[in-house]
Amino acid sequence: MIIFGCHNFLNAKPLTFALSNGILKHSFELISDTPANLSDMLKEGRLDIAVIPSIEYARISGLKLIRGFSISSLGAVNTVLLFSKREIHDIETVAVDNSSRTSVAMLKIILKERFKVSPDFIPVKPVIREMMDKADAGLIIGDNAFKINRKRFVTYDLGEEWYLLTGRPFVHAVIAVRDGIDLGDGLNILKKAKEIGLSSINEISLEESKRLKISKEVCIDYLTKRIIYEFGDNEIDGLRYFYKLAREHGTIDKDVRLQFYENKP
C-alpha cells in the first residue's frame, strides 16, 4: 500500500476530494497533517508520496516530482499575506510561523529584492494578535488568512508581490515521491482524482465554506481564479527561478536539479 500524505487546507481539496470521499476507488493510505510535518515524514520514509511545500523539495534528497500537479498561483493568491502596522519600507521586525517554510523564504526574497529591506524574523505562533504584539508585521498563510480583517492592517499579498517582482508563477506546493517507490496505477488514480476534484468545485466550496465559515463564493473564486493545479512549463520555470533566488539569499544551500517521476515499464 502506498502511503500518501496531504494537508487539509482548502487549496488541496481538489486533489484529494475524490480520494477522501470514497468517490474513486484507490489503494492509498491517506495521511493528513501540516505541510511541515508531511515534509518531515516524507524525509524520514514514513510517507511514500506527499504534497509538500516547494522549498522542501530543495532540502530533501532522494525525491522526484510528479508532473502535472502543483498548488501554484499567478498574481494575487489571497492566502499568503503579510499584515503590517507600517508601510513595508518601514518594517523592522516580522513575526512568522516557522512551519510556513516556503512562504518565509518567499517573503525574505520579496522584501530584499523588491523593497530593499531586511527585517528581523521572529518565530511566533500564527495568531495575528500575538504577532502584532511582538513585531511590526506578521505572515499568515493558508486557511487562517481568510479569517483576518484586512482593513485593520496594511496588507500585502505575496502572490501578487512575487508576480510584480518576477513576472512568473509561484509554486507553493508540489507532489513529491521518494526515489525507488513504484506508484503502479497510483499515478493514473491521482490524475483521475484531480479531474474529478476540478469538476466538483461547487460541491467542495459548499462543504468548505461551512468548515471555514466563509462564503461559498469566496471558496469558488479562490479555487478557480487564484490557485493553479498544473505543473507545466510555466510553473516549472517559476519554481526554478524561486530556487535560484533562494540559493542567492541563503535560504537553501545548494543548486537544485528538478527530477521527475516516471512510471516503471
PDB file of C-alpha atoms in Angstrom:
ATOM      1  CA  MET A   1       0.000   0.000   0.000  1.00  0.00           C
ATOM      2  CA  ILE A   2       1.255   3.482  -0.916  1.00  0.00           C
ATOM      3  CA  ILE A   3       1.163   5.960   1.967  1.00  0.00           C
ATOM      4  CA  PHE A   4       0.076   9.375   0.658  1.00  0.00           C
ATOM      5  CA  GLY A   5       0.263  12.495   2.801  1.00  0.00           C
ATOM      6  CA  CYS A   6      -1.637  15.699   2.128  1.00  0.00           C
ATOM      7  CA  HIS A   7      -2.538  18.737   4.204  1.00  0.00           C
ATOM      8  CA  ASN A   8      -6.106  19.780   4.898  1.00  0.00           C
ATOM      9  CA  PHE A   9      -6.048  23.356   3.555  1.00  0.00           C
ATOM     10  CA  LEU A  10      -8.786  24.410   1.165  1.00  0.00           C
ATOM     11  CA  ASN A  11      -6.310  24.626  -1.723  1.00  0.00           C
ATOM     12  CA  ALA A  12      -5.585  20.873  -1.567  1.00  0.00           C
ATOM     13  CA  LYS A  13      -9.213  19.759  -1.655  1.00  0.00           C
ATOM     14  CA  PRO A  14      -9.497  19.439  -5.475  1.00  0.00           C
ATOM     15  CA  LEU A  15      -6.568  16.993  -5.359  1.00  0.00           C
ATOM     16  CA  THR A  16      -7.920  14.835  -2.533  1.00  0.00           C
ATOM     17  CA  PHE A  17     -11.724  15.224  -2.661  1.00  0.00           C
ATOM     18  CA  ALA A  18     -12.349  12.091  -4.750  1.00  0.00           C
ATOM     19  CA  LEU A  19      -9.907  10.038  -2.663  1.00  0.00           C
ATOM     20  CA  SER A  20     -11.104  11.037   0.804  1.00  0.00           C
ATOM     21  CA  ASN A  21     -14.816  10.933  -0.012  1.00  0.00           C
ATOM     22  CA  GLY A  22     -14.888   7.446  -1.475  1.00  0.00           C
ATOM     23  CA  ILE A  23     -15.750   8.685  -4.971  1.00  0.00           C
ATOM     24  CA  LEU A  24     -12.747   6.971  -6.514  1.00  0.00           C
ATOM     25  CA  LYS A  25     -11.525   3.506  -5.610  1.00  0.00           C
ATOM     26  CA  HIS A  26      -7.857   3.557  -4.627  1.00  0.00           C
ATOM     27  CA  SER A  27      -5.255   1.706  -2.600  1.00  0.00           C
ATOM     28  CA  PHE A  28      -3.606   4.728  -0.949  1.00  0.00           C
ATOM     29  CA  GLU A  29      -3.356   5.027   2.795  1.00  0.00           C
ATOM     30  CA  LEU A  30      -4.207   8.698   3.299  1.00  0.00           C
ATOM     31  CA  ILE A  31      -2.411  10.683   5.993  1.00  0.00           C
ATOM     32  CA  SER A  32      -3.386  14.283   6.840  1.00  0.00           C
ATOM     33  CA  ASP A  33      -1.023  16.632   8.680  1.00  0.00           C
ATOM     34  CA  THR A  34       0.552  20.071   8.422  1.00  0.00           C
ATOM     35  CA  PRO A  35       2.705  20.782   5.362  1.00  0.00           C
ATOM     36  CA  ALA A  36       5.837  20.992   7.529  1.00  0.00           C
ATOM     37  CA  ASN A  37       5.111  17.670   9.256  1.00  0.00           C
ATOM     38  CA  LEU A  38       4.365  15.967   5.954  1.00  0.00           C
ATOM     39  CA  SER A  39       7.770  17.079   4.673  1.00  0.00           C
ATOM     40  CA  ASP A  40       9.480  15.639   7.726  1.00  0.00           C
ATOM     41  CA  MET A  41       7.556  12.377   7.410  1.00  0.00           C
ATOM     42  CA  LEU A  42       8.488  12.050   3.746  1.00  0.00           C
ATOM     43  CA  LYS A  43      12.140  12.734   4.564  1.00  0.00           C
ATOM     44  CA  GLU A  44      12.075  10.074   7.290  1.00  0.00           C
ATOM     45  CA  GLY A  45      10.496   7.481   4.975  1.00  0.00           C
ATOM     46  CA  ARG A  46       7.188   7.382   6.847  1.00  0.00           C
ATOM     47  CA  LEU A  47       5.378   8.516   3.697  1.00  0.00           C
ATOM     48  CA  ASP A  48       5.873   7.323   0.126  1.00  0.00           C
ATOM     49  CA  ILE A  49       4.376  10.354  -1.578  1.00  0.00           C
ATOM     50  CA  ALA A  50       3.153  13.699  -0.286  1.00  0.00           C
ATOM     51  CA  VAL A  51       2.014  17.201  -1.064  1.00  0.00           C
ATOM     52  CA  ILE A  52       4.866  19.268   0.376  1.00  0.00           C
ATOM     53  CA  PRO A  53       5.922  22.937   0.408  1.00  0.00           C
ATOM     54  CA  SER A  54       8.032  23.604  -2.659  1.00  0.00           C
ATOM     55  CA  ILE A  55      11.088  24.712  -0.635  1.00  0.00           C
ATOM     56  CA  GLU A  56      11.231  21.250   0.930  1.00  0.00           C
ATOM     57  CA  TYR A  57      11.971  19.554  -2.387  1.00  0.00           C
ATOM     58  CA  ALA A  58      15.175  21.599  -2.448  1.00  0.00           C
ATOM     59  CA  ARG A  59      16.103  20.465   1.068  1.00  0.00           C
ATOM     60  CA  ILE A  60      15.225  16.768   0.977  1.00  0.00           C
ATOM     61  CA  SER A  61      17.376  14.444  -1.108  1.00  0.00           C
ATOM     62  CA  GLY A  62      16.018  11.430  -2.945  1.00  0.00           C
ATOM     63  CA  LEU A  63      12.704  12.883  -4.114  1.00  0.00           C
ATOM     64  CA  LYS A  64      11.098  13.065  -7.535  1.00  0.00           C
ATOM     65  CA  LEU A  65       8.394  15.481  -8.624  1.00  0.00           C
ATOM     66  CA  ILE A  66       5.092  14.427 -10.139  1.00  0.00           C
ATOM     67  CA  ARG A  67       4.410  16.251 -13.405  1.00  0.00           C
ATOM     68  CA  GLY A  68       1.048  17.896 -13.841  1.00  0.00           C
ATOM     69  CA  PHE A  69       0.419  18.530 -10.124  1.00  0.00           C
ATOM     70  CA  SER A  70       1.143  21.620  -8.080  1.00  0.00           C
ATOM     71  CA  ILE A  71      -0.507  24.232  -5.921  1.00  0.00           C
ATOM     72  CA  SER A  72       0.593  27.424  -7.660  1.00  0.00           C
ATOM     73  CA  SER A  73      -0.580  30.964  -8.303  1.00  0.00           C
ATOM     74  CA  LEU A  74      -0.078  33.698 -10.876  1.00  0.00           C
ATOM     75  CA  GLY A  75      -0.712  37.005  -9.136  1.00  0.00           C
ATOM     76  CA  ALA A  76      -2.786  37.575  -6.005  1.00  0.00           C
ATOM     77  CA  VAL A  77      -3.435  34.332  -4.143  1.00  0.00           C
ATOM     78  CA  ASN A  78      -5.313  35.577  -1.025  1.00  0.00           C
ATOM     79  CA  THR A  79      -3.789  33.026   1.368  1.00  0.00           C
ATOM     80  CA  VAL A  80      -0.157  34.120   1.675  1.00  0.00           C
ATOM     81  CA  LEU A  81      -0.499  37.518   3.307  1.00  0.00           C
ATOM     82  CA  LEU A  82       1.756  39.935   5.155  1.00  0.00           C
ATOM     83  CA  PHE A  83      -0.209  42.039   7.622  1.00  0.00           C
ATOM     84  CA  SER A  84       1.611  45.125   8.851  1.00  0.00           C
ATOM     85  CA  LYS A  85       1.222  48.068  11.211  1.00  0.00           C
ATOM     86  CA  ARG A  86       3.583  50.045   8.967  1.00  0.00           C
ATOM     87  CA  GLU A  87       4.286  50.610   5.303  1.00  0.00           C
ATOM     88  CA  ILE A  88       6.571  47.900   4.024  1.00  0.00           C
ATOM     89  CA  HIS A  89       9.693  50.078   3.756  1.00  0.00           C
ATOM     90  CA  ASP A  90       9.415  50.856   7.487  1.00  0.00           C
ATOM     91  CA  ILE A  91       9.104  47.257   8.709  1.00  0.00           C
ATOM     92  CA  GLU A  92      11.911  46.278  11.090  1.00  0.00           C
ATOM     93  CA  THR A  93      10.526  43.029  12.521  1.00  0.00           C
ATOM     94  CA  VAL A  94       8.292  40.305  11.046  1.00  0.00           C
ATOM     95  CA  ALA A  95       6.571  37.576  13.043  1.00  0.00           C
ATOM     96  CA  VAL A  96       6.492  34.282  11.149  1.00  0.00           C
ATOM     97  CA  ASP A  97       5.293  30.767  11.790  1.00  0.00           C
ATOM     98  CA  ASN A  98       8.425  28.689  11.218  1.00  0.00           C
ATOM     99  CA  SER A  99       6.327  25.856   9.820  1.00  0.00           C
ATOM    100  CA  SER A 100       5.452  28.169   6.886  1.00  0.00           C
ATOM    101  CA  ARG A 101       8.760  27.310   5.276  1.00  0.00           C
ATOM    102  CA  THR A 102       8.159  28.143   1.616  1.00  0.00           C
ATOM    103  CA  SER A 103       6.273  31.350   2.380  1.00  0.00           C
ATOM    104  CA  VAL A 104       9.009  32.569   4.745  1.00  0.00           C
ATOM    105  CA  ALA A 105      11.613  32.002   2.026  1.00  0.00           C
ATOM    106  CA  MET A 106       9.366  33.760  -0.491  1.00  0.00           C
ATOM    107  CA  LEU A 107       8.856  36.718   1.865  1.00  0.00           C
ATOM    108  CA  LYS A 108      12.575  37.164   2.500  1.00  0.00           C
ATOM    109  CA  ILE A 109      13.242  37.270  -1.236  1.00  0.00           C
ATOM    110  CA  ILE A 110      10.424  39.750  -1.920  1.00  0.00           C
ATOM    111  CA  LEU A 111      11.433  42.090   0.909  1.00  0.00           C
ATOM    112  CA  LYS A 112      15.077  42.157  -0.166  1.00  0.00           C
ATOM    113  CA  GLU A 113      14.693  42.091  -3.960  1.00  0.00           C
ATOM    114  CA  ARG A 114      11.587  44.245  -4.370  1.00  0.00           C
ATOM    115  CA  PHE A 115      11.642  46.568  -1.360  1.00  0.00           C
ATOM    116  CA  LYS A 116      15.345  46.539  -0.358  1.00  0.00           C
ATOM    117  CA  VAL A 117      14.602  45.804   3.301  1.00  0.00           C
ATOM    118  CA  SER A 118      15.917  43.007   5.539  1.00  0.00           C
ATOM    119  CA  PRO A 119      13.890  42.975   8.772  1.00  0.00           C
ATOM    120  CA  ASP A 120      14.469  40.573  11.634  1.00  0.00           C
ATOM    121  CA  PHE A 121      12.264  37.481  11.590  1.00  0.00           C
ATOM    122  CA  ILE A 122      10.719  36.379  14.889  1.00  0.00           C
ATOM    123  CA  PRO A 123       9.202  32.885  15.287  1.00  0.00           C
ATOM    124  CA  VAL A 124       5.688  33.190  16.707  1.00  0.00           C
ATOM    125  CA  LYS A 125       2.540  31.086  16.684  1.00  0.00           C
ATOM    126  CA  PRO A 126       0.358  32.065  13.681  1.00  0.00           C
ATOM    127  CA  VAL A 127      -2.083  34.132  15.751  1.00  0.00           C
ATOM    128  CA  ILE A 128      -2.354  37.663  14.396  1.00  0.00           C
ATOM    129  CA  ARG A 129      -2.841  39.316  17.816  1.00  0.00           C
ATOM    130  CA  GLU A 130       0.308  37.709  19.207  1.00  0.00           C
ATOM    131  CA  MET A 131       2.225  38.501  16.043  1.00  0.00           C
ATOM    132  CA  MET A 132       1.347  42.168  16.170  1.00  0.00           C
ATOM    133  CA  ASP A 133       2.232  42.350  19.857  1.00  0.00           C
ATOM    134  CA  LYS A 134       5.754  41.149  19.090  1.00  0.00           C
ATOM    135  CA  ALA A 135       6.553  42.589  15.651  1.00  0.00           C
ATOM    136  CA  ASP A 136       5.758  45.265  13.085  1.00  0.00           C
ATOM    137  CA  ALA A 137       4.215  42.716  10.723  1.00  0.00           C
ATOM    138  CA  GLY A 138       3.029  39.120  10.625  1.00  0.00           C
ATOM    139  CA  LEU A 139       2.947  36.464   7.898  1.00  0.00           C
ATOM    140  CA  ILE A 140      -0.247  34.390   7.799  1.00  0.00           C
ATOM    141  CA  ILE A 141      -0.760  31.577   5.299  1.00  0.00           C
ATOM    142  CA  GLY A 142      -3.426  29.068   4.379  1.00  0.00           C
ATOM    143  CA  ASP A 143      -6.997  28.969   5.608  1.00  0.00           C
ATOM    144  CA  ASN A 144      -6.225  31.290   8.545  1.00  0.00           C
ATOM    145  CA  ALA A 145      -5.683  34.133   6.083  1.00  0.00           C
ATOM    146  CA  PHE A 146      -9.396  34.144   5.201  1.00  0.00           C
ATOM    147  CA  LYS A 147     -10.339  34.986   8.779  1.00  0.00           C
ATOM    148  CA  ILE A 148      -8.409  38.226   9.242  1.00  0.00           C
ATOM    149  CA  ASN A 149      -9.895  41.636   8.557  1.00  0.00           C
ATOM    150  CA  ARG A 150      -7.503  43.195   6.060  1.00  0.00           C
ATOM    151  CA  LYS A 151      -8.836  46.680   6.752  1.00  0.00           C
ATOM    152  CA  ARG A 152      -7.156  46.612  10.171  1.00  0.00           C
ATOM    153  CA  PHE A 153      -3.685  46.443   8.634  1.00  0.00           C
ATOM    154  CA  VAL A 154      -1.541  47.375   5.680  1.00  0.00           C
ATOM    155  CA  THR A 155      -1.835  44.115   3.748  1.00  0.00           C
ATOM    156  CA  TYR A 156       0.457  42.680   1.108  1.00  0.00           C
ATOM    157  CA  ASP A 157      -0.462  39.624  -0.956  1.00  0.00           C
ATOM    158  CA  LEU A 158       2.808  37.774  -1.561  1.00  0.00           C
ATOM    159  CA  GLY A 159       1.470  36.056  -4.665  1.00  0.00           C
ATOM    160  CA  GLU A 160       0.888  39.457  -6.205  1.00  0.00           C
ATOM    161  CA  GLU A 161       4.240  40.818  -4.986  1.00  0.00           C
ATOM    162  CA  TRP A 162       6.066  37.795  -6.416  1.00  0.00           C
ATOM    163  CA  TYR A 163       4.420  38.306  -9.793  1.00  0.00           C
ATOM    164  CA  LEU A 164       5.289  42.011  -9.797  1.00  0.00           C
ATOM    165  CA  LEU A 165       8.883  41.097  -8.962  1.00  0.00           C
ATOM    166  CA  THR A 166       9.395  38.191 -11.350  1.00  0.00           C
ATOM    167  CA  GLY A 167       6.515  38.006 -13.844  1.00  0.00           C
ATOM    168  CA  ARG A 168       6.386  34.276 -13.091  1.00  0.00           C
ATOM    169  CA  PRO A 169       4.021  31.894 -11.314  1.00  0.00           C
ATOM    170  CA  PHE A 170       4.823  30.939  -7.750  1.00  0.00           C
ATOM    171  CA  VAL A 171       4.734  27.235  -6.901  1.00  0.00           C
ATOM    172  CA  HIS A 172       3.597  26.947  -3.291  1.00  0.00           C
ATOM    173  CA  ALA A 173       3.461  23.153  -3.097  1.00  0.00           C
ATOM    174  CA  VAL A 174       4.373  20.127  -5.176  1.00  0.00           C
ATOM    175  CA  ILE A 175       3.663  16.419  -5.075  1.00  0.00           C
ATOM    176  CA  ALA A 176       6.878  14.504  -4.470  1.00  0.00           C
ATOM    177  CA  VAL A 177       7.571  10.779  -4.269  1.00  0.00           C
ATOM    178  CA  ARG A 178      10.532   9.070  -2.666  1.00  0.00           C
ATOM    179  CA  ASP A 179      13.026   7.663  -5.140  1.00  0.00           C
ATOM    180  CA  GLY A 180      12.542   3.937  -5.610  1.00  0.00           C
ATOM    181  CA  ILE A 181       8.804   3.979  -4.918  1.00  0.00           C
ATOM    182  CA  ASP A 182       6.714   2.445  -7.699  1.00  0.00           C
ATOM    183  CA  LEU A 183       3.285   4.062  -7.705  1.00  0.00           C
ATOM    184  CA  GLY A 184       1.925   1.496 -10.132  1.00  0.00           C
ATOM    185  CA  ASP A 185      -1.562   2.622 -11.097  1.00  0.00           C
ATOM    186  CA  GLY A 186      -1.380   5.271  -8.399  1.00  0.00           C
ATOM    187  CA  LEU A 187      -0.341   7.982 -10.847  1.00  0.00           C
ATOM    188  CA  ASN A 188      -3.416   7.377 -13.002  1.00  0.00           C
ATOM    189  CA  ILE A 189      -5.557   7.419  -9.858  1.00  0.00           C
ATOM    190  CA  LEU A 190      -4.094  10.807  -8.881  1.00  0.00           C
ATOM    191  CA  LYS A 191      -4.823  12.171 -12.340  1.00  0.00           C
ATOM    192  CA  LYS A 192      -8.408  10.934 -12.183  1.00  0.00           C
ATOM    193  CA  ALA A 193      -8.834  12.321  -8.657  1.00  0.00           C
ATOM    194  CA  LYS A 194      -7.654  15.738  -9.798  1.00  0.00           C
ATOM    195  CA  GLU A 195     -10.029  15.629 -12.770  1.00  0.00           C
ATOM    196  CA  ILE A 196     -12.965  14.771 -10.517  1.00  0.00           C
ATOM    197  CA  GLY A 197     -11.933  17.400  -7.970  1.00  0.00           C
ATOM    198  CA  LEU A 198     -11.727  20.192 -10.524  1.00  0.00           C
ATOM    199  CA  SER A 199     -15.181  19.275 -11.807  1.00  0.00           C
ATOM    200  CA  SER A 200     -16.557  19.292  -8.237  1.00  0.00           C
ATOM    201  CA  ILE A 201     -15.587  22.840  -7.220  1.00  0.00           C
ATOM    202  CA  ASN A 202     -19.170  23.785  -6.414  1.00  0.00           C
ATOM    203  CA  GLU A 203     -19.610  20.846  -4.047  1.00  0.00           C
ATOM    204  CA  ILE A 204     -16.172  21.326  -2.467  1.00  0.00           C
ATOM    205  CA  SER A 205     -16.842  25.033  -1.962  1.00  0.00           C
ATOM    206  CA  LEU A 206     -20.191  24.425  -0.287  1.00  0.00           C
ATOM    207  CA  GLU A 207     -18.618  21.933   2.109  1.00  0.00           C
ATOM    208  CA  GLU A 208     -15.544  24.043   2.839  1.00  0.00           C
ATOM    209  CA  SER A 209     -17.478  27.281   3.307  1.00  0.00           C
ATOM    210  CA  LYS A 210     -19.183  25.678   6.299  1.00  0.00           C
ATOM    211  CA  ARG A 211     -15.894  24.447   7.763  1.00  0.00           C
ATOM    212  CA  LEU A 212     -14.115  27.770   7.294  1.00  0.00           C
ATOM    213  CA  LYS A 213     -17.151  29.981   7.974  1.00  0.00           C
ATOM    214  CA  ILE A 214     -16.630  31.963   4.781  1.00  0.00           C
ATOM    215  CA  SER A 215     -18.907  32.319   1.777  1.00  0.00           C
ATOM    216  CA  LYS A 216     -19.182  29.686  -0.876  1.00  0.00           C
ATOM    217  CA  GLU A 217     -18.426  32.377  -3.459  1.00  0.00           C
ATOM    218  CA  VAL A 218     -15.078  33.165  -1.783  1.00  0.00           C
ATOM    219  CA  CYS A 219     -14.163  29.484  -1.961  1.00  0.00           C
ATOM    220  CA  ILE A 220     -15.136  29.222  -5.622  1.00  0.00           C
ATOM    221  CA  ASP A 221     -13.168  32.339  -6.527  1.00  0.00           C
ATOM    222  CA  TYR A 222     -10.126  31.027  -4.668  1.00  0.00           C
ATOM    223  CA  LEU A 223     -10.179  27.549  -6.193  1.00  0.00           C
ATOM    224  CA  THR A 224     -10.934  28.660  -9.745  1.00  0.00           C
ATOM    225  CA  LYS A 225      -9.190  32.031 -10.092  1.00  0.00           C
ATOM    226  CA  ARG A 226      -6.364  32.063  -7.530  1.00  0.00           C
ATOM    227  CA  ILE A 227      -4.962  28.552  -7.500  1.00  0.00           C
ATOM    228  CA  ILE A 228      -3.330  26.745 -10.420  1.00  0.00           C
ATOM    229  CA  TYR A 229      -3.154  22.959 -10.181  1.00  0.00           C
ATOM    230  CA  GLU A 230      -0.972  22.364 -13.232  1.00  0.00           C
ATOM    231  CA  PHE A 231       2.760  21.811 -13.145  1.00  0.00           C
ATOM    232  CA  GLY A 232       3.729  22.572 -16.708  1.00  0.00           C
ATOM    233  CA  ASP A 233       6.486  24.606 -18.336  1.00  0.00           C
ATOM    234  CA  ASN A 234       5.439  27.953 -16.802  1.00  0.00           C
ATOM    235  CA  GLU A 235       5.200  26.586 -13.276  1.00  0.00           C
ATOM    236  CA  ILE A 236       8.479  24.681 -13.648  1.00  0.00           C
ATOM    237  CA  ASP A 237      10.162  27.896 -14.821  1.00  0.00           C
ATOM    238  CA  GLY A 238       8.729  29.750 -11.818  1.00  0.00           C
ATOM    239  CA  LEU A 239       9.953  27.053  -9.440  1.00  0.00           C
ATOM    240  CA  ARG A 240      13.440  27.053 -10.911  1.00  0.00           C
ATOM    241  CA  TYR A 241      13.595  30.838 -10.554  1.00  0.00           C
ATOM    242  CA  PHE A 242      12.450  30.605  -6.937  1.00  0.00           C
ATOM    243  CA  TYR A 243      15.223  28.122  -6.209  1.00  0.00           C
ATOM    244  CA  LYS A 244      17.751  30.376  -7.938  1.00  0.00           C
ATOM    245  CA  LEU A 245      16.790  33.350  -5.756  1.00  0.00           C
ATOM    246  CA  ALA A 246      16.536  31.188  -2.632  1.00  0.00           C
ATOM    247  CA  ARG A 247      20.097  29.994  -3.263  1.00  0.00           C
ATOM    248  CA  GLU A 248      21.315  33.570  -3.748  1.00  0.00           C
ATOM    249  CA  HIS A 249      19.662  34.640  -0.490  1.00  0.00           C
ATOM    250  CA  GLY A 250      20.978  31.695   1.503  1.00  0.00           C
ATOM    251  CA  THR A 251      17.612  30.074   2.138  1.00  0.00           C
ATOM    252  CA  ILE A 252      18.856  26.875   0.527  1.00  0.00           C
ATOM    253  CA  ASP A 253      22.488  25.845   0.423  1.00  0.00           C
ATOM    254  CA  LYS A 254      22.827  24.227  -2.982  1.00  0.00           C
ATOM    255  CA  ASP A 255      21.671  24.478  -6.575  1.00  0.00           C
ATOM    256  CA  VAL A 256      18.552  22.403  -7.249  1.00  0.00           C
ATOM    257  CA  ARG A 257      18.088  19.997 -10.130  1.00  0.00           C
ATOM    258  CA  LEU A 258      14.499  19.035 -10.830  1.00  0.00           C
ATOM    259  CA  GLN A 259      13.945  15.318 -11.249  1.00  0.00           C
ATOM    260  CA  PHE A 260      10.610  13.835 -12.271  1.00  0.00           C
ATOM    261  CA  TYR A 261       8.897  10.564 -11.518  1.00  0.00           C
ATOM    262  CA  GLU A 262       8.373   8.195 -14.407  1.00  0.00           C
ATOM    263  CA  ASN A 263       6.182   5.100 -14.220  1.00  0.00           C
ATOM    264  CA  LYS A 264       8.233   1.933 -14.460  1.00  0.00           C
ATOM    265  CA  PRO A 265       7.508  -0.148 -17.568  1.00  0.00           C
TER     266      PRO A 265
END
